[in-house]
mmCIF file of C-alpha atoms and ligand atoms in Angstrom:
data_model
loop_
_atom_site.group_PDB
_atom_site.id
_atom_site.type_symbol
_atom_site.label_atom_id
_atom_site.label_comp_id
_atom_site.label_asym_id
_atom_site.label_seq_id
_atom_site.Cartn_x
_atom_site.Cartn_y
_atom_site.Cartn_z
ATOM 1 C CA MET A 1 8.813 77.994 -54.417
ATOM 2 C CA HIS A 2 10.292 79.251 -57.652
ATOM 3 C CA LEU A 3 8.129 82.005 -59.147
ATOM 4 C CA THR A 4 8.443 83.615 -62.575
ATOM 5 C CA ARG A 5 8.802 87.389 -62.888
ATOM 6 C CA ASP A 6 5.239 87.599 -64.096
ATOM 7 C CA GLU A 7 3.990 85.638 -61.069
ATOM 8 C CA GLU A 8 5.922 87.995 -58.794
ATOM 9 C CA ARG A 9 4.256 90.956 -60.489
ATOM 10 C CA VAL A 10 0.867 89.355 -59.908
ATOM 11 C CA LEU A 11 1.698 88.905 -56.209
ATOM 12 C CA ALA A 12 2.832 92.540 -56.018
ATOM 13 C CA GLY A 13 -0.641 93.602 -57.120
ATOM 14 C CA GLU A 14 0.208 94.807 -60.654
ATOM 15 C CA TYR A 15 -2.769 92.852 -62.039
ATOM 16 C CA GLY A 16 -5.165 93.928 -59.310
ATOM 17 C CA GLU A 17 -5.907 92.994 -55.729
ATOM 18 C CA ALA A 18 -8.195 90.060 -56.463
ATOM 19 C CA MET A 19 -5.621 88.369 -58.716
ATOM 20 C CA ALA A 20 -2.908 88.941 -56.084
ATOM 21 C CA GLU A 21 -5.114 87.414 -53.387
ATOM 22 C CA ALA A 22 -5.929 84.385 -55.556
ATOM 23 C CA LEU A 23 -2.297 83.707 -56.433
ATOM 24 C CA THR A 24 -1.219 84.180 -52.809
ATOM 25 C CA VAL A 25 -3.605 81.406 -51.768
ATOM 26 C CA ILE A 26 -2.349 79.093 -54.535
ATOM 27 C CA VAL A 27 1.301 79.777 -53.627
ATOM 28 C CA ARG A 28 0.691 79.209 -49.903
ATOM 29 C CA VAL A 29 -1.080 75.888 -50.483
ATOM 30 C CA GLY A 30 1.604 74.857 -52.984
ATOM 31 C CA GLU A 31 4.375 75.697 -50.510
ATOM 32 C CA ALA A 32 2.643 73.743 -47.751
ATOM 33 C CA LEU A 33 2.557 70.730 -50.081
ATOM 34 C CA GLY A 34 6.191 71.172 -51.111
ATOM 35 C CA ALA A 35 5.493 72.134 -54.749
ATOM 36 C CA GLU A 36 8.569 73.602 -56.434
ATOM 37 C CA ARG A 37 6.692 75.838 -58.913
ATOM 38 C CA LEU A 38 3.344 76.784 -60.399
ATOM 39 C CA ILE A 39 1.814 75.580 -63.652
ATOM 40 C CA SER A 40 -0.585 77.312 -66.059
ATOM 41 C CA ILE A 41 -4.022 75.765 -66.398
ATOM 42 C CA LYS A 42 -6.316 75.732 -69.444
ATOM 43 C CA HIS A 43 -9.652 75.342 -67.663
ATOM 44 C CA ALA A 44 -11.184 75.507 -64.188
ATOM 45 C CA HIS A 45 -14.319 73.886 -62.806
ATOM 46 C CA ILE A 46 -15.690 75.114 -59.483
ATOM 47 C CA SER A 47 -17.670 72.936 -57.068
ATOM 48 C CA GLY A 48 -19.490 74.051 -53.922
ATOM 49 C CA VAL A 49 -21.845 76.618 -55.449
ATOM 50 C CA SER A 50 -25.214 75.306 -54.274
ATOM 51 C CA TYR A 51 -26.682 77.629 -51.654
ATOM 52 C CA ASP A 52 -27.989 74.509 -49.940
ATOM 53 C CA ASN A 53 -24.404 73.342 -49.370
ATOM 54 C CA ILE A 54 -22.452 76.548 -48.795
ATOM 55 C CA GLY A 55 -25.098 78.768 -47.166
ATOM 56 C CA GLU A 56 -24.418 82.408 -46.278
ATOM 57 C CA PRO A 57 -20.656 82.068 -45.571
ATOM 58 C CA GLY A 58 -20.077 80.585 -49.048
ATOM 59 C CA ARG A 59 -22.342 83.115 -50.744
ATOM 60 C CA ARG A 60 -20.546 86.015 -49.043
ATOM 61 C CA PHE A 61 -17.126 84.607 -50.004
ATOM 62 C CA ILE A 62 -18.040 84.430 -53.719
ATOM 63 C CA GLU A 63 -19.817 87.801 -53.648
ATOM 64 C CA ARG A 64 -16.802 89.460 -51.989
ATOM 65 C CA LEU A 65 -14.458 88.275 -54.753
ATOM 66 C CA TYR A 66 -16.857 89.589 -57.381
ATOM 67 C CA VAL A 67 -17.144 92.980 -55.618
ATOM 68 C CA ALA A 68 -13.316 93.105 -55.404
ATOM 69 C CA GLY A 69 -13.246 92.952 -59.217
ATOM 70 C CA ALA A 70 -12.085 89.346 -59.612
ATOM 71 C CA LYS A 71 -12.194 87.942 -63.152
ATOM 72 C CA PHE A 72 -11.501 84.395 -64.289
ATOM 73 C CA SER A 73 -8.294 84.183 -66.326
ATOM 74 C CA VAL A 74 -9.176 80.857 -67.960
ATOM 75 C CA PRO A 75 -12.441 79.328 -69.267
ATOM 76 C CA THR A 76 -14.379 78.333 -66.169
ATOM 77 C CA THR A 77 -17.503 76.285 -65.493
ATOM 78 C CA PHE A 78 -19.210 75.411 -62.223
ATOM 79 C CA ASN A 79 -21.263 72.688 -60.575
ATOM 80 C CA PRO A 80 -25.034 72.274 -60.260
ATOM 81 C CA VAL A 81 -26.923 74.648 -57.972
ATOM 82 C CA SER A 82 -29.874 74.114 -55.632
ATOM 83 C CA TYR A 83 -32.701 74.216 -58.177
ATOM 84 C CA ASP A 84 -33.394 74.240 -61.898
ATOM 85 C CA LEU A 85 -32.881 77.896 -62.834
ATOM 86 C CA GLU A 86 -34.953 77.581 -66.021
ATOM 87 C CA GLU A 87 -37.835 75.733 -64.407
ATOM 88 C CA PRO A 88 -37.622 75.984 -60.577
ATOM 89 C CA SER A 89 -40.489 73.539 -60.042
ATOM 90 C CA SER A 90 -39.080 70.813 -62.302
ATOM 91 C CA ILE A 91 -38.270 68.596 -59.289
ATOM 92 C CA PRO A 92 -41.671 67.744 -57.803
ATOM 93 C CA SER A 93 -42.302 68.895 -54.226
ATOM 94 C CA LEU A 94 -39.218 71.085 -54.025
ATOM 95 C CA LYS A 95 -39.996 73.958 -51.661
ATOM 96 C CA LEU A 96 -38.093 77.172 -52.300
ATOM 97 C CA ASP A 97 -38.640 80.363 -50.369
ATOM 98 C CA PRO A 98 -37.957 83.741 -52.035
ATOM 99 C CA ASN A 99 -34.922 84.573 -49.842
ATOM 100 C CA TYR A 100 -33.352 81.239 -50.693
ATOM 101 C CA VAL A 101 -33.923 81.852 -54.419
ATOM 102 C CA ARG A 102 -32.417 85.355 -54.183
ATOM 103 C CA ALA A 103 -29.324 83.990 -52.412
ATOM 104 C CA GLN A 104 -28.758 81.260 -55.019
ATOM 105 C CA GLU A 105 -29.312 83.749 -57.825
ATOM 106 C CA SER A 106 -26.720 86.110 -56.383
ATOM 107 C CA ILE A 107 -24.118 83.274 -56.348
ATOM 108 C CA VAL A 108 -24.803 82.482 -60.011
ATOM 109 C CA ARG A 109 -24.778 86.191 -60.941
ATOM 110 C CA ALA A 110 -21.412 86.732 -59.226
ATOM 111 C CA LEU A 111 -19.818 83.695 -60.920
ATOM 112 C CA ALA A 112 -21.200 84.742 -64.319
ATOM 113 C CA ALA A 113 -19.950 88.313 -63.836
ATOM 114 C CA MET A 114 -16.464 86.945 -63.080
ATOM 115 C CA GLY A 115 -16.617 85.167 -66.446
ATOM 116 C CA ALA A 116 -17.954 81.664 -65.771
ATOM 117 C CA GLU A 117 -19.897 79.830 -68.469
ATOM 118 C CA LEU A 118 -23.363 78.844 -67.324
ATOM 119 C CA GLU A 119 -23.219 75.076 -67.790
ATOM 120 C CA LEU A 120 -24.225 74.311 -64.162
ATOM 121 C CA THR A 121 -23.182 70.695 -64.344
ATOM 122 C CA CYS A 122 -20.909 68.172 -62.651
ATOM 123 C CA THR A 123 -20.219 66.559 -66.045
ATOM 124 C CA PRO A 124 -18.657 69.498 -67.940
ATOM 125 C CA TYR A 125 -17.079 66.913 -70.273
ATOM 126 C CA TYR A 126 -20.586 66.039 -71.613
ATOM 127 C CA ALA A 127 -21.273 69.751 -72.109
ATOM 128 C CA GLY A 128 -18.510 69.970 -74.699
ATOM 129 C CA VAL A 129 -15.895 71.942 -72.725
ATOM 130 C CA THR A 130 -13.017 69.817 -73.999
ATOM 131 C CA VAL A 131 -13.833 70.528 -77.651
ATOM 132 C CA LYS A 132 -14.851 74.155 -77.075
ATOM 133 C CA HIS A 133 -11.648 75.005 -75.224
ATOM 134 C CA GLY A 134 -9.276 72.690 -77.080
ATOM 135 C CA LEU A 135 -8.456 70.585 -74.009
ATOM 136 C CA SER A 136 -6.519 67.481 -74.845
ATOM 137 C CA LYS A 137 -4.599 64.675 -73.169
ATOM 138 C CA GLY A 138 -1.790 65.981 -70.996
ATOM 139 C CA ASP A 139 -3.277 69.458 -70.440
ATOM 140 C CA SER A 140 -3.344 70.762 -66.881
ATOM 141 C CA ILE A 141 -6.651 71.996 -65.490
ATOM 142 C CA ALA A 142 -8.011 72.759 -61.992
ATOM 143 C CA TRP A 143 -11.306 71.017 -61.299
ATOM 144 C CA GLY A 144 -13.106 70.809 -57.997
ATOM 145 C CA GLU A 145 -15.866 68.238 -58.450
ATOM 146 C CA SER A 146 -14.522 64.850 -57.283
ATOM 147 C CA SER A 147 -16.367 62.767 -59.899
ATOM 148 C CA ALA A 148 -15.301 65.118 -62.715
ATOM 149 C CA VAL A 149 -11.697 65.128 -61.438
ATOM 150 C CA ALA A 150 -11.595 61.325 -61.546
ATOM 151 C CA TYR A 151 -13.163 61.290 -65.035
ATOM 152 C CA ALA A 152 -10.787 63.979 -66.338
ATOM 153 C CA ASN A 153 -7.658 62.166 -65.126
ATOM 154 C CA SER A 154 -8.787 58.604 -65.811
ATOM 155 C CA VAL A 155 -10.776 58.854 -69.054
ATOM 156 C CA LEU A 156 -9.744 62.102 -70.735
ATOM 157 C CA GLY A 157 -6.053 62.054 -69.809
ATOM 158 C CA LEU A 158 -6.301 65.631 -68.506
ATOM 159 C CA LYS A 159 -4.298 66.466 -65.387
ATOM 160 C CA THR A 160 -5.940 67.817 -62.266
ATOM 161 C CA ASN A 161 -5.657 67.435 -58.546
ATOM 162 C CA ARG A 162 -8.816 67.243 -56.566
ATOM 163 C CA GLU A 163 -9.185 70.900 -55.683
ATOM 164 C CA GLY A 164 -11.559 72.118 -53.020
ATOM 165 C CA GLY A 165 -14.268 74.474 -54.320
ATOM 166 C CA PRO A 166 -12.527 77.680 -53.070
ATOM 167 C CA LEU A 167 -9.135 76.542 -54.415
ATOM 168 C CA ALA A 168 -10.548 75.827 -57.888
ATOM 169 C CA LEU A 169 -12.079 79.310 -57.758
ATOM 170 C CA MET A 170 -8.704 80.857 -56.845
ATOM 171 C CA ALA A 171 -6.997 78.863 -59.610
ATOM 172 C CA ALA A 172 -9.621 80.128 -62.093
ATOM 173 C CA ILE A 173 -8.771 83.722 -61.139
ATOM 174 C CA ALA A 174 -4.990 83.169 -61.071
ATOM 175 C CA GLY A 175 -4.944 80.962 -64.192
ATOM 176 C CA ARG A 176 -2.415 78.772 -62.417
ATOM 177 C CA THR A 177 -2.144 76.044 -59.854
ATOM 178 C CA TYR A 178 0.729 74.383 -57.972
ATOM 179 C CA TYR A 179 2.795 71.792 -59.834
ATOM 180 C CA TYR A 180 2.054 68.850 -57.632
ATOM 181 C CA GLY A 181 0.385 65.415 -57.547
ATOM 182 C CA MET A 182 -1.574 64.592 -60.674
ATOM 183 C CA HIS A 183 0.196 67.288 -62.744
ATOM 184 C CA ILE A 184 3.431 65.279 -62.462
ATOM 185 C CA ASP A 185 3.619 62.323 -64.877
ATOM 186 C CA GLY A 186 5.503 60.054 -62.456
ATOM 187 C CA GLU A 187 2.859 60.539 -59.739
ATOM 188 C CA ARG A 188 0.188 59.099 -62.039
ATOM 189 C CA LYS A 189 1.829 55.677 -62.426
ATOM 190 C CA PRO A 190 0.050 52.910 -60.495
ATOM 191 C CA ARG A 191 1.764 50.509 -58.078
ATOM 192 C CA ILE A 192 -1.231 48.401 -57.027
ATOM 193 C CA ALA A 193 -3.666 46.740 -59.452
ATOM 194 C CA TYR A 194 -7.168 45.411 -58.729
ATOM 195 C CA TYR A 195 -8.613 42.690 -60.963
ATOM 196 C CA VAL A 196 -12.281 41.752 -61.134
ATOM 197 C CA GLU A 197 -13.681 38.982 -63.277
ATOM 198 C CA SER A 198 -17.414 39.247 -63.785
ATOM 199 C CA PRO A 199 -19.726 37.044 -65.871
ATOM 200 C CA ASN A 200 -21.057 40.144 -67.649
ATOM 201 C CA PRO A 201 -19.781 43.713 -67.982
ATOM 202 C CA LEU A 202 -20.481 45.648 -64.770
ATOM 203 C CA ASP A 203 -23.508 47.939 -64.989
ATOM 204 C CA GLU A 204 -23.726 51.334 -63.262
ATOM 205 C CA ALA A 205 -24.797 50.022 -59.844
ATOM 206 C CA GLU A 206 -22.211 47.206 -59.807
ATOM 207 C CA ALA A 207 -19.516 49.596 -60.992
ATOM 208 C CA GLY A 208 -20.354 51.943 -58.114
ATOM 209 C CA VAL A 209 -20.057 49.132 -55.585
ATOM 210 C CA LEU A 210 -16.704 48.143 -57.086
ATOM 211 C CA GLY A 211 -15.622 51.780 -56.715
ATOM 212 C CA GLU A 212 -16.479 51.702 -53.026
ATOM 213 C CA ILE A 213 -14.630 48.391 -52.502
ATOM 214 C CA ILE A 214 -11.462 49.629 -54.208
ATOM 215 C CA ALA A 215 -11.613 52.997 -52.431
ATOM 216 C CA SER A 216 -11.810 51.244 -49.067
ATOM 217 C CA MET A 217 -8.840 48.931 -49.848
ATOM 218 C CA HIS A 218 -6.460 51.355 -51.548
ATOM 219 C CA SER A 219 -4.048 53.249 -49.326
ATOM 220 C CA ASP A 220 -1.137 53.866 -51.722
ATOM 221 C CA GLU A 221 -0.519 57.526 -52.664
ATOM 222 C CA ARG A 222 -0.375 56.625 -56.352
ATOM 223 C CA PRO A 223 -3.603 55.988 -58.281
ATOM 224 C CA PRO A 224 -4.853 52.393 -58.339
ATOM 225 C CA MET A 225 -4.958 50.403 -61.568
ATOM 226 C CA VAL A 226 -8.133 48.492 -62.363
ATOM 227 C CA LYS A 227 -8.830 45.707 -64.791
ATOM 228 C CA ALA A 228 -12.576 45.115 -65.111
ATOM 229 C CA LYS A 229 -15.250 44.986 -67.811
ATOM 230 C CA PHE A 230 -17.653 47.941 -67.709
ATOM 231 C CA SER A 231 -20.898 48.010 -69.682
ATOM 232 C CA GLY A 232 -20.213 51.471 -71.118
ATOM 233 C CA ASP A 233 -19.372 55.067 -70.357
ATOM 234 C CA PRO A 234 -22.122 55.577 -67.706
ATOM 235 C CA SER A 235 -20.734 52.588 -65.757
ATOM 236 C CA ILE A 236 -17.212 53.981 -65.900
ATOM 237 C CA ARG A 237 -18.540 57.373 -64.763
ATOM 238 C CA GLU A 238 -20.427 55.760 -61.851
ATOM 239 C CA PHE A 239 -17.360 53.729 -60.904
ATOM 240 C CA LEU A 240 -15.173 56.845 -60.793
ATOM 241 C CA ALA A 241 -17.832 58.872 -58.956
ATOM 242 C CA ALA A 242 -18.013 56.124 -56.322
ATOM 243 C CA VAL A 243 -14.221 56.083 -55.911
ATOM 244 C CA GLY A 244 -14.362 59.871 -55.454
ATOM 245 C CA THR A 245 -17.180 59.555 -52.919
ATOM 246 C CA ALA A 246 -15.601 56.843 -50.798
ATOM 247 C CA SER A 247 -12.037 58.237 -50.846
ATOM 248 C CA ASP A 248 -9.940 61.205 -51.959
ATOM 249 C CA ILE A 249 -8.366 59.243 -54.841
ATOM 250 C CA PRO A 250 -8.204 61.603 -57.855
ATOM 251 C CA MET A 251 -7.522 59.037 -60.603
ATOM 252 C CA VAL A 252 -7.870 55.371 -61.469
ATOM 253 C CA HIS A 253 -5.807 53.885 -64.238
ATOM 254 C CA ILE A 254 -8.454 51.773 -66.014
ATOM 255 C CA GLU A 255 -6.974 49.205 -68.364
ATOM 256 C CA GLY A 256 -8.168 49.828 -71.923
ATOM 257 C CA VAL A 257 -9.706 53.203 -71.026
ATOM 258 C CA THR A 258 -7.075 55.528 -69.525
ATOM 259 C CA PRO A 259 -5.191 57.053 -72.452
ATOM 260 C CA GLU A 260 -1.699 56.891 -70.993
ATOM 261 C CA ASP A 261 1.033 54.388 -70.298
ATOM 262 C CA PRO A 262 0.707 52.964 -66.765
ATOM 263 C CA GLY A 263 4.427 52.161 -66.695
ATOM 264 C CA THR A 264 5.868 48.979 -65.255
ATOM 265 C CA GLY A 265 5.699 49.746 -61.549
ATOM 266 C CA VAL A 266 2.766 47.537 -60.513
ATOM 267 C CA ARG A 267 4.135 45.512 -57.586
ATOM 268 C CA GLU A 268 0.947 44.067 -56.109
ATOM 269 C CA VAL A 269 -2.191 42.560 -57.637
ATOM 270 C CA VAL A 270 -5.401 42.258 -55.639
ATOM 271 C CA LYS A 271 -8.266 40.078 -56.869
ATOM 272 C CA ILE A 272 -11.841 41.074 -56.087
ATOM 273 C CA THR A 273 -14.566 38.533 -56.719
ATOM 274 C CA TYR A 274 -17.798 39.342 -58.502
ATOM 275 C CA GLU A 275 -19.646 37.654 -55.602
ATOM 276 C CA GLU A 276 -18.299 40.349 -53.289
ATOM 277 C CA VAL A 277 -19.649 43.069 -55.589
ATOM 278 C CA ARG A 278 -23.006 41.325 -55.970
ATOM 279 C CA GLY A 279 -23.335 40.675 -52.220
ATOM 280 C CA LYS A 280 -22.683 44.309 -51.330
ATOM 281 C CA LEU A 281 -25.111 45.523 -53.986
ATOM 282 C CA GLU A 282 -27.809 43.196 -52.652
ATOM 283 C CA SER A 283 -27.371 44.713 -49.197
ATOM 284 C CA MET A 284 -28.039 48.183 -50.612
ATOM 285 C CA ALA A 285 -31.033 47.240 -52.809
ATOM 286 C CA PRO A 286 -34.690 47.948 -51.949
ATOM 287 C CA GLU A 287 -36.788 45.039 -50.715
ATOM 288 C CA GLY A 288 -40.135 46.203 -51.991
ATOM 289 C CA PRO A 289 -41.458 48.901 -54.301
ATOM 290 C CA VAL A 290 -39.977 52.384 -54.220
ATOM 291 C CA ASP A 291 -41.586 55.790 -54.812
ATOM 292 C CA ILE A 292 -39.024 57.293 -57.204
ATOM 293 C CA ILE A 293 -36.267 56.141 -59.511
ATOM 294 C CA TYR A 294 -33.389 58.617 -59.709
ATOM 295 C CA ILE A 295 -30.842 58.646 -62.551
ATOM 296 C CA GLY A 296 -28.160 61.207 -63.387
ATOM 297 C CA CYS A 297 -25.668 61.514 -60.550
ATOM 298 C CA PRO A 298 -23.262 62.603 -61.952
ATOM 299 C CA HIS A 299 -25.387 64.392 -64.587
ATOM 300 C CA ALA A 300 -26.593 62.094 -67.363
ATOM 301 C CA SER A 301 -25.226 62.116 -70.910
ATOM 302 C CA LEU A 302 -27.258 62.451 -74.084
ATOM 303 C CA GLU A 303 -26.538 58.826 -75.081
ATOM 304 C CA GLU A 304 -27.769 57.613 -71.713
ATOM 305 C CA LEU A 305 -31.049 59.497 -72.054
ATOM 306 C CA GLU A 306 -31.498 58.269 -75.627
ATOM 307 C CA HIS A 307 -31.043 54.733 -74.297
ATOM 308 C CA LEU A 308 -33.552 55.378 -71.497
ATOM 309 C CA ALA A 309 -36.114 56.672 -74.022
ATOM 310 C CA LYS A 310 -35.671 53.533 -76.164
ATOM 311 C CA THR A 311 -35.993 51.236 -73.129
ATOM 312 C CA LEU A 312 -39.170 52.947 -71.924
ATOM 313 C CA GLU A 313 -40.689 52.943 -75.414
ATOM 314 C CA LYS A 314 -40.287 49.173 -75.380
ATOM 315 C CA LEU A 315 -41.473 48.611 -71.786
ATOM 316 C CA GLY A 316 -44.127 51.316 -71.595
ATOM 317 C CA LYS A 317 -44.628 54.016 -69.005
ATOM 318 C CA PRO A 318 -43.244 52.729 -65.661
ATOM 319 C CA ARG A 319 -45.424 52.671 -62.555
ATOM 320 C CA THR A 320 -42.638 54.377 -60.607
ATOM 321 C CA PRO A 321 -41.913 57.983 -61.641
ATOM 322 C CA ILE A 322 -38.373 58.634 -62.816
ATOM 323 C CA ILE A 323 -36.349 61.778 -62.065
ATOM 324 C CA VAL A 324 -33.261 62.475 -64.152
ATOM 325 C CA SER A 325 -30.736 65.238 -63.551
ATOM 326 C CA THR A 326 -28.643 66.506 -66.421
ATOM 327 C CA SER A 327 -26.968 69.630 -67.749
ATOM 328 C CA ARG A 328 -28.771 72.371 -69.657
ATOM 329 C CA SER A 329 -26.468 71.589 -72.577
ATOM 330 C CA VAL A 330 -27.613 67.968 -72.784
ATOM 331 C CA TYR A 331 -31.217 69.088 -72.257
ATOM 332 C CA THR A 332 -30.969 71.434 -75.245
ATOM 333 C CA LYS A 333 -29.756 68.525 -77.380
ATOM 334 C CA LEU A 334 -32.588 66.351 -76.045
ATOM 335 C CA LEU A 335 -35.079 69.025 -77.099
ATOM 336 C CA ALA A 336 -33.495 69.293 -80.550
ATOM 337 C CA ALA A 337 -33.781 65.508 -80.953
ATOM 338 C CA GLY A 338 -37.459 65.628 -79.917
ATOM 339 C CA LEU A 339 -36.699 63.399 -76.948
ATOM 340 C CA ALA A 340 -37.469 65.746 -74.031
ATOM 341 C CA PRO A 341 -41.268 65.698 -74.522
ATOM 342 C CA LYS A 342 -41.164 61.980 -75.330
ATOM 343 C CA LEU A 343 -39.419 61.236 -72.024
ATOM 344 C CA LYS A 344 -41.891 63.463 -70.154
ATOM 345 C CA ASN A 345 -44.793 61.500 -71.638
ATOM 346 C CA LEU A 346 -43.097 58.313 -70.486
ATOM 347 C CA GLY A 347 -43.122 59.536 -66.874
ATOM 348 C CA VAL A 348 -39.634 61.011 -66.730
ATOM 349 C CA THR A 349 -39.032 64.341 -64.977
ATOM 350 C CA ILE A 350 -35.918 66.052 -66.265
ATOM 351 C CA ALA A 351 -34.194 68.556 -63.982
ATOM 352 C CA ARG A 352 -31.425 70.766 -65.354
ATOM 353 C CA ASP A 353 -28.793 72.742 -63.402
ATOM 354 C CA THR A 354 -29.342 70.765 -60.190
ATOM 355 C CA CYS A 355 -29.721 67.324 -58.622
ATOM 356 C CA LEU A 356 -31.569 65.674 -55.732
ATOM 357 C CA ILE A 357 -28.486 65.960 -53.519
ATOM 358 C CA VAL A 358 -27.476 69.620 -53.866
ATOM 359 C CA SER A 359 -31.117 70.789 -53.891
ATOM 360 C CA PRO A 360 -33.158 71.008 -50.678
ATOM 361 C CA TYR A 361 -35.284 68.030 -51.914
ATOM 362 C CA THR A 362 -34.489 65.694 -49.018
ATOM 363 C CA LYS A 363 -35.469 68.324 -46.415
ATOM 364 C CA HIS A 364 -39.143 67.891 -47.272
ATOM 365 C CA ASN A 365 -39.138 64.330 -48.637
ATOM 366 C CA LYS A 366 -37.493 62.221 -45.933
ATOM 367 C CA ASN A 367 -39.970 59.376 -46.316
ATOM 368 C CA VAL A 368 -39.814 59.080 -50.086
ATOM 369 C CA LYS A 369 -38.160 55.800 -51.090
ATOM 370 C CA ILE A 370 -35.603 56.507 -53.807
ATOM 371 C CA ALA A 371 -33.930 53.840 -55.950
ATOM 372 C CA THR A 372 -30.881 54.917 -57.909
ATOM 373 C CA ASN A 373 -28.163 53.374 -60.080
ATOM 374 C CA SER A 374 -25.607 55.804 -58.635
ATOM 375 C CA TYR A 375 -23.507 54.847 -55.623
ATOM 376 C CA LYS A 376 -22.702 58.532 -55.113
ATOM 377 C CA ALA A 377 -26.388 59.501 -55.002
ATOM 378 C CA TYR A 378 -27.167 56.546 -52.720
ATOM 379 C CA HIS A 379 -24.371 57.563 -50.335
ATOM 380 C CA TYR A 380 -25.270 61.269 -50.095
ATOM 381 C CA LEU A 381 -29.043 60.817 -50.098
ATOM 382 C CA LYS A 382 -28.713 58.439 -47.165
ATOM 383 C CA ARG A 383 -26.356 60.842 -45.433
ATOM 384 C CA LYS A 384 -29.015 63.527 -45.821
ATOM 385 C CA GLY A 385 -31.511 61.254 -44.086
ATOM 386 C CA ALA A 386 -33.400 60.032 -47.166
ATOM 387 C CA LYS A 387 -34.533 56.449 -47.781
ATOM 388 C CA ALA A 388 -32.174 55.632 -50.643
ATOM 389 C CA TYR A 389 -31.348 52.292 -52.296
ATOM 390 C CA LEU A 390 -28.790 51.284 -54.897
ATOM 391 C CA THR A 391 -30.114 48.999 -57.611
ATOM 392 C CA LYS A 392 -29.905 47.841 -61.226
ATOM 393 C CA ILE A 393 -32.321 50.363 -62.712
ATOM 394 C CA HIS A 394 -33.095 48.504 -65.912
ATOM 395 C CA GLU A 395 -34.027 45.340 -64.040
ATOM 396 C CA HIS A 396 -36.082 47.490 -61.705
ATOM 397 C CA LEU A 397 -37.957 49.020 -64.650
ATOM 398 C CA GLN A 398 -38.703 45.576 -66.016
ATOM 399 C CA THR A 399 -40.137 44.368 -62.737
ATOM 400 C CA ASN A 400 -42.284 47.511 -62.382
ATOM 401 C CA PRO A 401 -44.071 47.837 -65.740
HETATM 402 FE FE1 LIG B 501 -23.501 65.887 -59.635
HETATM 403 FE FE2 LIG B 501 -25.222 66.223 -57.726
HETATM 404 FE FE3 LIG B 501 -24.148 63.876 -58.104
HETATM 405 S S1 LIG B 501 -23.652 67.642 -58.286
HETATM 406 S S2 LIG B 501 -22.136 64.309 -58.904
HETATM 407 S S3 LIG B 501 -25.510 64.958 -59.550
HETATM 408 S S4 LIG B 501 -24.380 64.890 -56.157
#
């Protein structure tokens, strides 16, 4: 791999041991992949920071870097953790023992001391990081959360591979990543297109199912292209999160959404029928009433919560309690708009910094029936042994006044 003089100095330890270690890891992975050089990044987003997911080995790894004096060289954010740091009991029946809390706190403290911003969200793009750090189309970043990676490449036109949590952390310290995959313009051009014609724009649940179908069909190394009608940004987010859940695809070129030229290399078109989407969704839906409705995987946007408040004002307080996960940034805006207390009065629990999947919620609530509009939440909740169902939430609210 070609390295600049400055990169060689970093490797020689002139900028400290931690920086040398981080760049060594990036160079080794890059060489294994055949990358010819490194590239500077403008932002990093680290996944795998919930104590529930990474346990003691992960905590010790992060703590060791902090003790070694590691500092992030670029603006860095990280994913949700295992409970709401501001209000630990915001998710009902979440059981946290003091040792567990101390361990999670030490992870957050170490990341903050290395320079991370405390957004604690999987949707850093709703927390304003693009504006705050001047990120624009074509910029290279290193993000680790699969749903955020897909959104960054496909909707924002940013360039990132799907980094593992530790690699995004190393890239944040080194300020660089390997020039490979999604950082190379030619590698982003689709060769296979998937067309779906639906009677109405696909809502979040349908979009998630479509994401799973495309992920299971697509085996080309280049990103797929998709032509479909989505009902809005939350549907596109759920579609991309589902693709990221069901495959390791880092980008989907969505016609009319992705802000870059797909080129002229599409050589195969695959048609997917709406009936296929509807049939799969029906097989994942609940048959009777559920105990909880869960929204906000990936973390909900302000517009989505404003829409939810309007819907519930019209329909009245639902019989089924609703849990929403979002970022602290969006929650602050909800408070400023007077909507947080309104949603609470309408039976909505809002959890910041966390979600039902990366918290220990399912450990103590295996028999709770959870309906969600998120394919990703459905997939992981089921994998954790919960009774989860994928459904059209707004229809569900109407049938459960
Ligand atoms: Fe985010 Fe948790 Fe879903 S981290 S993407 S809300 S699994």
